[in-house]
CSV table of C-alpha atoms in Angstrom, one decimal:
chain,number,residue,atom,x,y,z
A,1,MET,CA,0.0,0.0,0.1
A,2,ARG,CA,1.1,3.6,-0.8
A,3,SER,CA,-1.8,5.5,1.1
A,4,GLY,CA,-0.5,5.6,4.8
A,5,ALA,CA,-2.9,2.9,6.0
A,6,GLN,CA,-2.8,0.9,9.1
A,7,VAL,CA,-2.1,-3.0,8.5
A,8,ASP,CA,-2.2,-5.5,11.3
A,9,ILE,CA,-1.0,-9.0,10.8
A,10,ASN,CA,-1.9,-10.9,14.0
A,11,PHE,CA,-2.4,-14.5,15.3
A,12,ASN,CA,-1.3,-16.5,12.4
A,13,HIS,CA,0.8,-19.7,11.9
A,14,PHE,CA,3.1,-19.3,8.9
A,15,LEU,CA,4.4,-22.8,7.9
A,16,GLN,CA,7.3,-23.2,5.5
A,17,ASN,CA,6.5,-20.2,3.3
A,18,LEU,CA,8.9,-18.8,0.7
A,19,VAL,CA,8.6,-15.4,2.7
A,20,ALA,CA,5.6,-15.4,4.9
A,21,VAL,CA,5.1,-11.4,4.9
A,22,VAL,CA,6.5,-9.2,2.2
A,23,ILE,CA,6.2,-5.4,2.3
A,24,ILE,CA,7.4,-3.6,-0.8
A,25,ASN,CA,7.6,0.1,-1.4
A,26,SER,CA,5.2,0.8,1.3
A,27,SER,CA,3.7,4.0,2.9
A,28,GLN,CA,1.8,2.6,5.8
A,29,SER,CA,2.0,1.5,9.4
A,30,THR,CA,2.3,-2.2,9.7
A,31,THR,CA,2.1,-4.2,13.1
A,32,VAL,CA,3.1,-7.8,13.0
A,33,THR,CA,2.0,-9.3,16.4
A,34,ALA,CA,1.6,-12.8,18.0
A,35,ASN,CA,2.3,-14.9,15.1
A,36,THR,CA,4.4,-18.1,14.7
A,37,PHE,CA,6.8,-18.5,11.8
A,38,ASP,CA,8.0,-21.9,11.1
A,39,ILE,CA,10.8,-22.4,8.3
A,40,ASP,CA,13.0,-25.5,8.2
A,41,GLU,CA,14.7,-25.2,4.8
A,42,ALA,CA,15.5,-22.4,2.1
A,43,ALA,CA,13.1,-22.2,-0.8
A,44,PRO,CA,14.9,-23.6,-3.8
A,45,VAL,CA,13.3,-21.3,-6.3
A,46,ILE,CA,15.1,-18.4,-4.7
A,47,ASP,CA,17.8,-20.1,-2.5
A,48,TYR,CA,16.5,-18.3,0.5
A,49,ALA,CA,13.6,-18.0,3.0
A,50,ALA,CA,12.4,-15.4,5.6
A,51,GLY,CA,9.8,-14.6,8.0
A,52,ILE,CA,9.3,-11.0,7.2
A,53,VAL,CA,10.9,-8.9,4.4
A,54,LEU,CA,10.5,-5.1,4.0
A,55,SER,CA,12.2,-3.8,0.7
A,56,VAL,CA,12.6,-0.8,-1.4
A,57,THR,CA,12.8,-1.6,-5.1
A,58,LYS,CA,11.5,1.5,-7.1
A,59,ALA,CA,13.0,5.0,-7.5
A,60,ASP,CA,9.6,6.6,-6.7
A,61,ALA,CA,9.0,4.5,-3.6
A,62,PRO,CA,7.4,6.4,-0.7
A,63,PRO,CA,9.8,8.1,1.6
A,64,ASN,CA,8.3,7.0,4.9
A,65,THR,CA,7.0,3.7,6.3
A,66,ARG,CA,6.7,2.1,9.7
A,67,LEU,CA,7.0,-1.5,10.9
A,68,VAL,CA,6.5,-2.9,14.4
A,69,ILE,CA,7.2,-6.6,15.1
A,70,HIS,CA,6.2,-7.7,18.5
A,71,ASN,CA,5.7,-10.9,20.4
A,72,ASN,CA,6.2,-13.3,17.6
A,73,LYS,CA,8.0,-16.7,17.5
A,74,PHE,CA,10.4,-17.4,14.8
A,75,ASN,CA,11.5,-21.0,14.2
A,76,LEU,CA,14.1,-21.3,11.6
A,77,SER,CA,16.6,-24.1,10.5
A,78,ASP,CA,18.5,-25.1,7.7
A,79,SER,CA,21.0,-27.6,6.8
A,80,ALA,CA,22.1,-26.5,3.4
A,81,ASP,CA,24.0,-23.4,4.4
A,82,LEU,CA,21.7,-21.1,2.4
A,83,PRO,CA,20.7,-17.6,3.8
A,84,LEU,CA,17.6,-17.5,5.9
A,85,ASP,CA,16.4,-14.3,7.8
A,86,ALA,CA,13.9,-14.1,10.4
A,87,ILE,CA,13.4,-10.4,9.6
A,88,SER,CA,15.1,-8.7,6.6
A,89,VAL,CA,14.6,-4.7,6.3
A,90,ALA,CA,16.5,-3.4,3.6
A,91,VAL,CA,17.0,-0.8,0.8
A,92,PHE,CA,18.3,-3.1,-2.1
A,93,ASP,CA,17.5,-0.7,-4.8
A,94,GLY,CA,16.1,2.8,-5.1
A,95,PRO,CA,16.6,5.8,-3.1
A,96,TYR,CA,17.0,6.2,0.8
A,97,GLN,CA,13.7,5.5,2.6
A,98,THR,CA,12.9,6.4,6.2
A,99,VAL,CA,11.8,3.3,8.0
A,100,SER,CA,10.6,3.3,11.6
A,101,LEU,CA,11.5,-0.2,12.7
A,102,ALA,CA,10.9,-1.6,16.2
A,103,VAL,CA,11.6,-5.5,17.0
A,104,THR,CA,10.5,-6.2,20.5
A,105,ASN,CA,9.5,-9.2,22.8
A,106,ASN,CA,10.0,-11.7,20.1
A,107,THR,CA,11.5,-15.3,20.4
A,108,PHE,CA,14.0,-16.3,17.8
A,109,ASN,CA,14.7,-20.0,17.7
A,110,LEU,CA,17.6,-20.2,15.0
A,111,PHE,CA,19.4,-23.4,14.0
A,112,GLY,CA,21.6,-22.8,11.0
A,113,GLU,CA,24.9,-21.4,10.2
A,114,ASN,CA,23.7,-19.0,7.8
A,115,ILE,CA,20.6,-17.8,9.6
A,116,ALA,CA,20.3,-14.3,10.9
A,117,GLY,CA,17.7,-12.9,13.4
A,118,VAL,CA,17.5,-9.4,12.2
A,119,TRP,CA,19.3,-8.3,8.9
A,120,GLY,CA,19.2,-4.6,8.4
A,121,VAL,CA,20.7,-2.8,5.3
A,122,ASP,CA,20.7,0.9,4.6
A,123,ILE,CA,18.1,1.6,7.3
A,124,ASP,CA,18.2,4.3,10.0
A,125,ASN,CA,16.9,4.2,13.5
A,126,GLY,CA,16.2,0.5,14.1
A,127,ALA,CA,15.3,-0.5,17.7
A,128,VAL,CA,15.9,-4.1,18.7
A,129,SER,CA,15.0,-4.8,22.3
A,130,ALA,CA,13.8,-7.3,24.7
A,131,ASN,CA,13.8,-10.3,22.4
A,132,LEU,CA,15.1,-13.9,23.2
A,133,PHE,CA,17.5,-15.6,21.0
A,134,ASN,CA,18.2,-19.5,21.2
A,135,GLY,CA,20.3,-21.9,19.2
A,136,PHE,CA,23.0,-20.8,16.7
A,137,GLY,CA,23.3,-18.8,13.5
A,138,TRP,CA,24.9,-16.1,11.3
A,139,SER,CA,24.1,-13.4,13.9
A,140,ALA,CA,21.4,-12.2,16.2
A,141,VAL,CA,21.4,-8.8,14.7
A,142,THR,CA,23.4,-7.4,11.7
A,143,VAL,CA,23.2,-3.7,10.7
A,144,LEU,CA,25.0,-2.8,7.4
A,145,ALA,CA,25.4,0.4,5.0
A,146,GLU,CA,25.5,-0.4,1.6
A,147,ASN,CA,25.0,1.8,-1.7
A,148,LEU,CA,27.4,4.5,-0.8
A,149,LEU,CA,25.1,5.5,2.2
A,150,THR,CA,25.8,6.0,5.8
A,151,ILE,CA,23.2,5.1,8.4
A,152,SER,CA,22.9,5.9,12.0
A,153,ASP,CA,21.0,5.6,15.4
A,154,TRP,CA,20.4,2.0,15.8
A,155,THR,CA,19.6,0.8,19.4
A,156,ILE,CA,20.0,-3.0,20.3
A,157,THR,CA,19.6,-3.5,24.0
A,158,ALA,CA,18.1,-5.8,26.6
A,159,ASN,CA,18.0,-8.9,24.5
A,160,LYS,CA,18.1,-12.2,26.2
A,161,GLY,CA,19.9,-15.6,25.6
A,162,LEU,CA,22.9,-14.2,23.9
A,163,LEU,CA,25.2,-15.6,26.3
A,164,ASN,CA,24.3,-19.0,25.0
A,165,PHE,CA,23.5,-18.2,21.5
A,166,THR,CA,26.4,-19.3,19.1
A,167,ALA,CA,27.0,-16.9,16.3
A,168,ASN,CA,29.0,-17.4,13.3
A,169,LYS,CA,31.1,-14.3,13.9
A,170,ALA,CA,29.4,-12.2,16.6
A,171,ASP,CA,26.0,-12.0,18.0
A,172,ILE,CA,25.7,-8.3,17.1
A,173,GLU,CA,27.4,-7.1,13.8
A,174,ILE,CA,27.9,-3.5,13.0
A,175,GLY,CA,29.2,-2.7,9.5
A,176,TYR,CA,31.2,0.2,8.1
A,177,ASP,CA,29.5,3.5,7.7
A,178,VAL,CA,27.0,2.6,10.4
A,179,LEU,CA,27.1,5.7,12.8
A,180,GLN,CA,26.2,6.2,16.6
A,181,THR,CA,24.8,2.6,17.2
A,182,ILE,CA,23.8,2.1,21.0
A,183,VAL,CA,24.4,-1.5,22.3
A,184,GLY,CA,23.1,-2.1,25.7
A,185,PRO,CA,24.0,-4.7,28.4
A,186,GLN,CA,22.9,-8.2,27.1
A,187,ASN,CA,25.9,-10.7,27.3
A,188,ALA,CA,26.5,-10.2,23.5
A,189,THR,CA,29.6,-10.6,21.5
A,190,VAL,CA,29.8,-7.4,19.3
A,191,SER,CA,31.8,-6.9,16.1
A,192,ASP,CA,31.9,-3.1,15.7
A,193,LEU,CA,33.2,-1.8,12.4
A,194,GLY,CA,31.1,1.4,12.4
A,195,THR,CA,31.8,5.0,13.9
A,196,GLY,CA,30.7,6.4,17.2
A,197,SER,CA,29.2,3.3,18.6
A,198,SER,CA,28.3,3.2,22.3
A,199,LEU,CA,28.9,0.0,24.3
A,200,LEU,CA,27.0,0.8,27.5
A,201,SER,CA,28.2,0.1,30.9
A,202,VAL,CA,26.8,-3.2,32.3
A,203,GLU,CA,25.5,-4.5,35.4
A,204,PRO,CA,27.3,-6.9,37.5
A,205,GLY,CA,27.1,-10.4,36.1
A,206,ASP,CA,26.2,-9.2,32.6
A,207,SER,CA,28.8,-8.2,29.9
A,208,ASN,CA,29.2,-7.5,26.2
A,209,THR,CA,32.5,-8.4,24.6
A,210,MET,CA,33.9,-6.3,21.8
A,211,GLN,CA,35.4,-8.3,19.1
A,212,THR,CA,38.5,-6.6,17.8
A,213,ASP,CA,40.2,-9.3,15.6
A,214,LEU,CA,37.7,-9.9,12.9
A,215,GLY,CA,38.9,-7.1,10.4
A,216,ASN,CA,38.9,-7.9,6.7
A,217,LYS,CA,37.4,-11.3,7.3
A,218,THR,CA,34.3,-9.9,8.8
A,219,GLU,CA,34.1,-7.2,6.0
A,220,LYS,CA,34.4,-10.0,3.4
A,221,SER,CA,31.8,-12.2,5.1
A,222,PHE,CA,29.4,-9.3,5.4
A,223,ALA,CA,29.8,-8.6,1.7
A,224,ASP,CA,29.4,-12.3,0.5
A,225,ARG,CA,26.4,-12.7,2.6
A,226,GLN,CA,24.8,-9.4,1.6
A,227,ARG,CA,25.4,-10.2,-2.1
A,228,ALA,CA,23.7,-13.6,-1.7
A,229,VAL,CA,20.8,-12.1,0.3
A,230,ALA,CA,20.4,-9.3,-2.4
A,231,GLY,CA,20.4,-11.8,-5.2
A,232,SER,CA,17.6,-13.9,-3.5
A,233,HIS,CA,15.7,-10.8,-2.9
A,234,ALA,CA,16.0,-10.0,-6.6
A,235,LYS,CA,14.8,-13.4,-7.4
A,236,LEU,CA,11.8,-13.1,-4.9
A,237,MET,CA,10.6,-10.0,-6.8
A,238,GLN,CA,10.6,-11.7,-10.1
A,239,PHE,CA,8.8,-14.7,-8.6
A,240,LEU,CA,6.2,-12.4,-7.2
A,241,LYS,CA,5.6,-10.6,-10.4
A,242,ARG,CA,5.1,-14.0,-12.2
A,243,ASN,CA,2.7,-15.4,-9.5
């Protein structure tokens, strides 16, 4: 929709969908609440699968949209090492778009080395808080700046389970040209390649660990996975046009 509507997606069980919820070039307020997303393999037609995708694909896409993802359960697993995202919010083509994103109080059960909880690309002002992460995967949260953009002002705080979540590189990944990210106390490993990030002081018994030895390996990993996800998003858009 492009008319500023309110869209609610509540109390559904999405089972083995290509992508369960797709929001493209929107100008609306979307709330996704109390759903269950079960995905146990990537879809062969696009070598990818996701619970929720928000994407910008046209030069005349509306400048603003809002997405709240609250109190859902994401159960993702994959044995083929193909990329899966519980939530992917990205500008893959087209201009900068202002997205108000809040991801709160969700449960992420991730079991696959190439599965990400929240994958954000070229989006400002994301808030990811009070979620529970279980299992293992690429990352709990990854924030990247691509397409010659800088992005800023993400807040990632008060998430649980990260002490026992096994990430491929780090629980929380902050890429180059990502500015002023706030990472609160949550027992997370953090790969910070951005600028001006704040790793907040922690309470006794709680800690964040800053990863400082990843360097170019992380940059290459970001680029490789982002290239694969972008390619799969392009395949998804073509699939949706044909069907």
